[in-house]
PDB file of C-alpha atoms in Angstrom:
ATOM      1  CA  GLN A   1     116.389 183.321  87.634  1.00 73.00           C
ATOM      2  CA  SER A   2     118.065 186.574  88.698  1.00 87.00           C
ATOM      3  CA  ALA A   3     116.050 189.589  89.780  1.00 93.00           C
ATOM      4  CA  LEU A   4     115.631 192.396  87.290  1.00 96.00           C
ATOM      5  CA  THR A   5     117.926 195.342  88.013  1.00 97.00           C
ATOM      6  CA  GLN A   6     116.460 198.636  89.188  1.00 98.00           C
ATOM      7  CA  PRO A   7     118.153 201.669  90.743  1.00 98.00           C
ATOM      8  CA  ALA A   8     117.894 201.531  94.508  1.00 97.00           C
ATOM      9  CA  SER A   9     116.545 205.050  94.763  1.00 97.00           C
ATOM     10  CA  VAL A  10     115.514 208.058  92.706  1.00 97.00           C
ATOM     11  CA  SER A  11     114.261 211.426  93.825  1.00 96.00           C
ATOM     12  CA  GLY A  12     112.620 214.496  92.416  1.00 95.00           C
ATOM     13  CA  SER A  13     110.836 217.674  93.341  1.00 96.00           C
ATOM     14  CA  PRO A  14     107.078 218.106  93.092  1.00 96.00           C
ATOM     15  CA  GLY A  15     106.032 218.718  89.515  1.00 96.00           C
ATOM     16  CA  GLN A  16     109.141 217.199  88.010  1.00 97.00           C
ATOM     17  CA  SER A  17     109.326 214.005  85.985  1.00 96.00           C
ATOM     18  CA  LEU A  18     111.454 211.025  86.809  1.00 96.00           C
ATOM     19  CA  ALA A  19     112.156 207.666  85.227  1.00 97.00           C
ATOM     20  CA  ILE A  20     112.922 204.278  86.737  1.00 98.00           C
ATOM     21  CA  SER A  21     114.743 201.689  84.683  1.00 98.00           C
ATOM     22  CA  CYS A  22     114.315 197.929  84.872  1.00 98.00           C
ATOM     23  CA  THR A  23     116.993 195.866  83.172  1.00 97.00           C
ATOM     24  CA  GLY A  24     116.590 192.200  82.460  1.00 95.00           C
ATOM     25  CA  SER A  25     117.730 189.837  79.760  1.00 94.00           C
ATOM     26  CA  LEU A  26     116.625 188.007  76.641  1.00 92.00           C
ATOM     27  CA  SER A  27     115.072 185.427  78.965  1.00 90.00           C
ATOM     28  CA  ASP A  28     112.523 187.863  80.345  1.00 93.00           C
ATOM     29  CA  VAL A  29     112.118 191.566  79.517  1.00 94.00           C
ATOM     30  CA  GLY A  30     113.679 191.189  76.081  1.00 94.00           C
ATOM     31  CA  SER A  31     111.436 188.337  74.992  1.00 93.00           C
ATOM     32  CA  TYR A  32     108.017 189.296  76.302  1.00 94.00           C
ATOM     33  CA  ASN A  33     105.894 192.439  76.192  1.00 95.00           C
ATOM     34  CA  LEU A  34     104.632 191.409  79.614  1.00 96.00           C
ATOM     35  CA  VAL A  35     106.375 193.893  81.880  1.00 97.00           C
ATOM     36  CA  THR A  36     104.330 195.199  84.758  1.00 98.00           C
ATOM     37  CA  TRP A  37     104.949 197.857  87.384  1.00 98.00           C
ATOM     38  CA  TYR A  38     103.715 197.911  90.966  1.00 98.00           C
ATOM     39  CA  GLN A  39     103.635 200.701  93.521  1.00 98.00           C
ATOM     40  CA  GLN A  40     104.002 199.801  97.187  1.00 98.00           C
ATOM     41  CA  HIS A  41     103.561 202.196 100.073  1.00 97.00           C
ATOM     42  CA  PRO A  42     105.133 201.240 103.421  1.00 95.00           C
ATOM     43  CA  GLY A  43     103.252 198.445 105.141  1.00 94.00           C
ATOM     44  CA  LYS A  44     100.816 198.092 102.263  1.00 96.00           C
ATOM     45  CA  ALA A  45     100.226 195.567  99.515  1.00 97.00           C
ATOM     46  CA  PRO A  46     101.576 196.276  96.030  1.00 97.00           C
ATOM     47  CA  LYS A  47      99.271 198.021  93.575  1.00 97.00           C
ATOM     48  CA  LEU A  48      99.295 197.475  89.817  1.00 97.00           C
ATOM     49  CA  ILE A  49     100.045 200.673  87.902  1.00 97.00           C
ATOM     50  CA  ILE A  50     101.280 199.490  84.486  1.00 97.00           C
ATOM     51  CA  TYR A  51     100.805 196.185  82.652  1.00 97.00           C
ATOM     52  CA  GLU A  52     101.902 194.811  79.284  1.00 97.00           C
ATOM     53  CA  VAL A  53     104.649 197.455  79.162  1.00 97.00           C
ATOM     54  CA  THR A  54     102.446 200.476  78.460  1.00 97.00           C
ATOM     55  CA  LYS A  55      98.866 199.861  79.603  1.00 97.00           C
ATOM     56  CA  ARG A  56      97.305 201.573  82.606  1.00 97.00           C
ATOM     57  CA  PRO A  57      94.538 199.961  84.652  1.00 95.00           C
ATOM     58  CA  SER A  58      91.366 201.914  85.139  1.00 94.00           C
ATOM     59  CA  GLY A  59      91.758 204.415  87.940  1.00 94.00           C
ATOM     60  CA  VAL A  60      95.529 204.798  87.681  1.00 97.00           C
ATOM     61  CA  SER A  61      96.716 208.329  87.009  1.00 96.00           C
ATOM     62  CA  ASP A  62      97.907 209.094  83.489  1.00 96.00           C
ATOM     63  CA  ARG A  63     100.996 210.612  85.099  1.00 97.00           C
ATOM     64  CA  PHE A  64     102.359 207.056  85.088  1.00 98.00           C
ATOM     65  CA  SER A  65     103.613 205.675  81.790  1.00 97.00           C
ATOM     66  CA  GLY A  66     105.692 202.716  80.695  1.00 97.00           C
ATOM     67  CA  SER A  67     107.995 201.836  77.841  1.00 97.00           C
ATOM     68  CA  LYS A  68     110.494 199.209  76.782  1.00 97.00           C
ATOM     69  CA  SER A  69     113.569 199.023  74.593  1.00 96.00           C
ATOM     70  CA  GLY A  70     115.412 195.768  74.204  1.00 96.00           C
ATOM     71  CA  ASN A  71     116.074 194.236  77.600  1.00 96.00           C
ATOM     72  CA  THR A  72     115.227 197.401  79.536  1.00 97.00           C
ATOM     73  CA  ALA A  73     111.815 198.658  80.578  1.00 98.00           C
ATOM     74  CA  SER A  74     111.110 202.051  82.096  1.00 98.00           C
ATOM     75  CA  LEU A  75     108.470 203.678  84.247  1.00 98.00           C
ATOM     76  CA  THR A  76     108.051 207.430  84.001  1.00 98.00           C
ATOM     77  CA  ILE A  77     106.233 209.471  86.604  1.00 97.00           C
ATOM     78  CA  SER A  78     105.259 212.925  85.353  1.00 97.00           C
ATOM     79  CA  GLY A  79     104.171 215.841  87.506  1.00 96.00           C
ATOM     80  CA  LEU A  80     105.596 214.218  90.625  1.00 97.00           C
ATOM     81  CA  GLN A  81     103.336 214.476  93.675  1.00 97.00           C
ATOM     82  CA  ALA A  82     103.933 213.783  97.368  1.00 96.00           C
ATOM     83  CA  GLU A  83     101.652 210.740  97.197  1.00 96.00           C
ATOM     84  CA  ASP A  84     103.988 209.149  94.631  1.00 97.00           C
ATOM     85  CA  GLU A  85     106.581 208.593  97.327  1.00 97.00           C
ATOM     86  CA  ALA A  86     106.721 204.801  97.546  1.00 97.00           C
ATOM     87  CA  ASP A  87     108.633 201.736  96.420  1.00 98.00           C
ATOM     88  CA  TYR A  88     108.235 200.663  92.802  1.00 98.00           C
ATOM     89  CA  TYR A  89     108.801 197.189  91.417  1.00 98.00           C
ATOM     90  CA  CYS A  90     108.923 195.988  87.859  1.00 98.00           C
ATOM     91  CA  CYS A  91     108.034 192.407  86.985  1.00 97.00           C
ATOM     92  CA  SER A  92     108.335 190.353  83.831  1.00 96.00           C
ATOM     93  CA  TYR A  93     107.006 187.020  82.715  1.00 93.00           C
ATOM     94  CA  ALA A  94     110.079 184.874  82.140  1.00 91.00           C
ATOM     95  CA  GLY A  95     108.654 181.857  80.386  1.00 85.00           C
ATOM     96  CA  ILE A  96     108.298 178.295  81.649  1.00 73.00           C
ATOM     97  CA  SER A  97     105.574 179.567  83.992  1.00 69.00           C
ATOM     98  CA  ASN A  98     107.992 181.822  85.828  1.00 87.00           C
ATOM     99  CA  TYR A  99     107.852 185.442  86.897  1.00 94.00           C
ATOM    100  CA  VAL A 100     110.750 187.633  87.936  1.00 95.00           C
ATOM    101  CA  PHE A 101     110.516 190.867  89.894  1.00 96.00           C
ATOM    102  CA  GLY A 102     112.881 193.777  89.945  1.00 97.00           C
ATOM    103  CA  THR A 103     115.052 194.725  92.893  1.00 97.00           C
ATOM    104  CA  GLY A 104     112.819 197.676  93.707  1.00 97.00           C
ATOM    105  CA  THR A 105     113.262 201.446  93.624  1.00 98.00           C
ATOM    106  CA  LYS A 106     112.487 203.856  96.411  1.00 98.00           C
ATOM    107  CA  VAL A 107     111.071 207.108  95.076  1.00 98.00           C
ATOM    108  CA  THR A 108     111.537 210.145  97.269  1.00 97.00           C
ATOM    109  CA  VAL A 109     109.692 213.404  96.669  1.00 96.00           C
ATOM    110  CA  LEU A 110     111.931 216.216  97.862  1.00 93.00           C
TER     111      LEU A 110
ATOM    112  CA  GLU B   1      84.567 194.849  95.843  1.00 95.00           C
ATOM    113  CA  VAL B   2      87.378 192.414  95.147  1.00 95.00           C
ATOM    114  CA  GLN B   3      88.943 191.156  98.362  1.00 97.00           C
ATOM    115  CA  LEU B   4      91.739 188.727  99.100  1.00 98.00           C
ATOM    116  CA  VAL B   5      92.420 188.061 102.767  1.00 98.00           C
ATOM    117  CA  GLU B   6      95.390 185.974 103.832  1.00 98.00           C
ATOM    118  CA  SER B   7      95.690 184.176 107.154  1.00 98.00           C
ATOM    119  CA  GLY B   8      97.682 181.426 108.817  1.00 97.00           C
ATOM    120  CA  GLY B   9     101.018 183.139 109.231  1.00 97.00           C
ATOM    121  CA  GLY B  10     103.025 182.970 112.424  1.00 97.00           C
ATOM    122  CA  LEU B  11     106.186 181.715 114.040  1.00 98.00           C
ATOM    123  CA  VAL B  12     107.469 178.300 112.959  1.00 97.00           C
ATOM    124  CA  GLN B  13     110.701 176.496 113.704  1.00 97.00           C
ATOM    125  CA  PRO B  14     113.145 175.559 110.958  1.00 97.00           C
ATOM    126  CA  GLY B  15     112.069 172.265 109.428  1.00 97.00           C
ATOM    127  CA  GLY B  16     108.480 172.800 110.493  1.00 97.00           C
ATOM    128  CA  SER B  17     105.242 173.205 108.549  1.00 98.00           C
ATOM    129  CA  LEU B  18     102.515 175.804 108.177  1.00 97.00           C
ATOM    130  CA  ARG B  19      99.446 176.273 105.997  1.00 98.00           C
ATOM    131  CA  LEU B  20      98.498 179.676 104.664  1.00 98.00           C
ATOM    132  CA  SER B  21      95.010 180.520 103.436  1.00 98.00           C
ATOM    133  CA  CYS B  22      93.679 183.245 101.176  1.00 98.00           C
ATOM    134  CA  ALA B  23      89.934 183.880 101.244  1.00 98.00           C
ATOM    135  CA  ALA B  24      88.532 185.502  98.125  1.00 98.00           C
ATOM    136  CA  SER B  25      85.346 187.499  97.707  1.00 97.00           C
ATOM    137  CA  GLY B  26      83.762 189.993  95.348  1.00 97.00           C
ATOM    138  CA  PHE B  27      84.588 188.088  92.156  1.00 96.00           C
ATOM    139  CA  THR B  28      84.217 184.679  90.548  1.00 96.00           C
ATOM    140  CA  PHE B  29      87.174 182.979  92.210  1.00 96.00           C
ATOM    141  CA  SER B  30      86.973 179.868  90.036  1.00 96.00           C
ATOM    142  CA  SER B  31      87.650 181.928  86.889  1.00 95.00           C
ATOM    143  CA  TYR B  32      91.064 183.217  87.911  1.00 96.00           C
ATOM    144  CA  TRP B  33      94.625 182.035  88.251  1.00 95.00           C
ATOM    145  CA  VAL B  34      95.852 182.813  91.747  1.00 97.00           C
ATOM    146  CA  HIS B  35      99.439 183.245  92.859  1.00 97.00           C
ATOM    147  CA  TRP B  36     101.564 183.540  95.975  1.00 98.00           C
ATOM    148  CA  VAL B  37     104.228 186.229  96.123  1.00 98.00           C
ATOM    149  CA  ARG B  38     106.472 186.794  99.118  1.00 98.00           C
ATOM    150  CA  GLN B  39     108.536 189.644 100.507  1.00 98.00           C
ATOM    151  CA  ALA B  40     111.249 189.165 103.088  1.00 97.00           C
ATOM    152  CA  PRO B  41     111.517 191.981 105.650  1.00 96.00           C
ATOM    153  CA  GLY B  42     113.006 195.051 103.989  1.00 95.00           C
ATOM    154  CA  LYS B  43     113.495 193.187 100.723  1.00 96.00           C
ATOM    155  CA  GLY B  44     111.840 192.948  97.325  1.00 96.00           C
ATOM    156  CA  LEU B  45     108.980 190.921  95.929  1.00 97.00           C
ATOM    157  CA  VAL B  46     109.561 187.321  94.856  1.00 97.00           C
ATOM    158  CA  TRP B  47     107.139 185.124  92.943  1.00 95.00           C
ATOM    159  CA  VAL B  48     106.462 181.815  94.699  1.00 96.00           C
ATOM    160  CA  SER B  49     103.741 179.790  93.012  1.00 96.00           C
ATOM    161  CA  ARG B  50     100.569 179.801  90.929  1.00 95.00           C
ATOM    162  CA  ILE B  51      97.538 177.613  90.282  1.00 96.00           C
ATOM    163  CA  ASN B  52      95.085 177.625  87.394  1.00 94.00           C
ATOM    164  CA  PRO B  53      91.320 178.130  87.778  1.00 95.00           C
ATOM    165  CA  ASP B  54      90.341 174.486  88.184  1.00 95.00           C
ATOM    166  CA  GLY B  55      93.407 173.512  90.207  1.00 96.00           C
ATOM    167  CA  SER B  56      94.795 171.094  87.652  1.00 96.00           C
ATOM    168  CA  THR B  57      97.979 173.052  86.902  1.00 94.00           C
ATOM    169  CA  THR B  58     100.505 174.346  89.408  1.00 95.00           C
ATOM    170  CA  ASN B  59     103.921 175.961  89.064  1.00 94.00           C
ATOM    171  CA  TYR B  60     106.608 176.841  91.585  1.00 94.00           C
ATOM    172  CA  ALA B  61     109.740 178.903  91.922  1.00 93.00           C
ATOM    173  CA  ASP B  62     112.845 176.734  92.131  1.00 92.00           C
ATOM    174  CA  SER B  63     113.484 177.957  95.686  1.00 94.00           C
ATOM    175  CA  VAL B  64     110.292 176.332  97.013  1.00 96.00           C
ATOM    176  CA  LYS B  65     109.779 173.415  94.623  1.00 96.00           C
ATOM    177  CA  GLY B  66     109.334 170.182  96.538  1.00 97.00           C
ATOM    178  CA  ARG B  67     108.722 171.987  99.836  1.00 98.00           C
ATOM    179  CA  PHE B  68     105.623 174.117  99.199  1.00 98.00           C
ATOM    180  CA  THR B  69     102.288 172.983  97.783  1.00 98.00           C
ATOM    181  CA  ILE B  70      99.663 175.306  96.342  1.00 98.00           C
ATOM    182  CA  SER B  71      96.031 174.240  96.199  1.00 98.00           C
ATOM    183  CA  ARG B  72      92.555 175.732  96.042  1.00 98.00           C
ATOM    184  CA  ASP B  73      88.993 174.960  97.051  1.00 98.00           C
ATOM    185  CA  ASN B  74      86.688 176.741  94.613  1.00 98.00           C
ATOM    186  CA  ALA B  75      83.627 175.773  96.646  1.00 97.00           C
ATOM    187  CA  LYS B  76      85.081 177.714  99.562  1.00 98.00           C
ATOM    188  CA  ASN B  77      86.640 180.468  97.435  1.00 98.00           C
ATOM    189  CA  THR B  78      89.934 179.806  99.162  1.00 98.00           C
ATOM    190  CA  LEU B  79      93.548 179.436  98.078  1.00 98.00           C
ATOM    191  CA  TYR B  80      96.107 177.586 100.157  1.00 98.00           C
ATOM    192  CA  LEU B  81      99.854 177.297 100.449  1.00 98.00           C
ATOM    193  CA  GLN B  82     101.263 174.420 102.457  1.00 98.00           C
ATOM    194  CA  LEU B  83     104.776 175.152 103.630  1.00 98.00           C
ATOM    195  CA  THR B  84     106.926 172.229 104.733  1.00 98.00           C
ATOM    196  CA  THR B  85     110.593 171.859 105.648  1.00 98.00           C
ATOM    197  CA  VAL B  86     110.722 175.602 106.128  1.00 98.00           C
ATOM    198  CA  ARG B  87     114.021 177.458 106.307  1.00 98.00           C
ATOM    199  CA  VAL B  88     115.040 180.727 107.907  1.00 97.00           C
ATOM    200  CA  ASP B  89     115.112 182.330 104.455  1.00 97.00           C
ATOM    201  CA  ASP B  90     111.418 181.531 103.997  1.00 98.00           C
ATOM    202  CA  THR B  91     110.706 184.303 106.501  1.00 98.00           C
ATOM    203  CA  ALA B  92     108.537 186.809 104.643  1.00 98.00           C
ATOM    204  CA  VAL B  93     105.163 188.397 104.200  1.00 98.00           C
ATOM    205  CA  TYR B  94     103.207 186.124 101.884  1.00 98.00           C
ATOM    206  CA  TYR B  95     100.717 187.773  99.539  1.00 98.00           C
ATOM    207  CA  CYS B  96      98.086 186.118  97.405  1.00 98.00           C
ATOM    208  CA  ALA B  97      97.248 187.817  94.126  1.00 97.00           C
ATOM    209  CA  ARG B  98      94.909 187.096  91.240  1.00 97.00           C
ATOM    210  CA  VAL B  99      95.563 187.039  87.507  1.00 94.00           C
ATOM    211  CA  SER B 100      92.935 186.971  84.803  1.00 88.00           C
ATOM    212  CA  VAL B 101      92.986 184.092  82.324  1.00 87.00           C
ATOM    213  CA  GLY B 102      95.195 185.086  79.410  1.00 89.00           C
ATOM    214  CA  ALA B 103      96.869 187.865  81.391  1.00 91.00           C
ATOM    215  CA  TYR B 104     100.205 188.001  83.168  1.00 93.00           C
ATOM    216  CA  HIS B 105      99.734 190.773  85.711  1.00 96.00           C
ATOM    217  CA  PHE B 106      98.584 190.715  89.320  1.00 96.00           C
ATOM    218  CA  ASP B 107      95.559 192.999  89.340  1.00 95.00           C
ATOM    219  CA  SER B 108      94.489 192.496  92.959  1.00 97.00           C
ATOM    220  CA  TRP B 109      96.499 191.621  96.040  1.00 98.00           C
ATOM    221  CA  GLY B 110      95.732 190.638  99.592  1.00 98.00           C
ATOM    222  CA  GLN B 111      97.203 192.472 102.562  1.00 97.00           C
ATOM    223  CA  GLY B 112      99.666 189.673 103.301  1.00 98.00           C
ATOM    224  CA  THR B 113     100.421 187.345 106.197  1.00 98.00           C
ATOM    225  CA  LEU B 114     103.789 187.210 107.950  1.00 98.00           C
ATOM    226  CA  VAL B 115     105.640 183.928 108.299  1.00 98.00           C
ATOM    227  CA  THR B 116     108.629 183.957 110.634  1.00 98.00           C
ATOM    228  CA  VAL B 117     110.959 180.960 110.646  1.00 98.00           C
ATOM    229  CA  SER B 118     113.114 180.954 113.734  1.00 96.00           C
ATOM    230  CA  SER B 119     114.218 178.680 116.526  1.00 94.00           C
TER     231      SER B 119
END
């Protein structure tokens, strides 16, 4: 199972919006509405920010939103803040009791 | 407060064995699937294995199948991962994470334990 493809890095200024793509295949992203997104600060454990493509856990800012079209999912961060600077990983259920993560995207706040 | 605390990591030689533990607290451990996810230094997250609430069902990534064994002791609220025949590319931080029954997302993670495979 190959990792989902994400851009290595994206950047934006405070207050701006940015989007991170996550491209998979019909074996994973395209077949299941089970895409999740995790935020990971350096040296810390990942934190769930989006699940089932569009849902936000309690306590997660509504500046984070998710979507999906075909084999590609996206995470949008609106009103970018300094604290959003982190690595972001998508993940999809891939059937046969398998999960596949994305390659990861480093978000830099300029 | 939900807590998952991994332990047991360390330095192991190629071909050796190690057992990781993940102690759970703050929730009904026996009601959740629990998973292991690993992250090689400077690299991305990779799913490793999972076990169902009563321990009767386990699944593994192809890269560890036949070498790693996941298990749990619900009386001790503890998850385990037995690593055998380890390879240099097994070097990683190993995280445990929980998933609710019927869900497919990791809603709580431990802080991780580092396994280094080197001679």
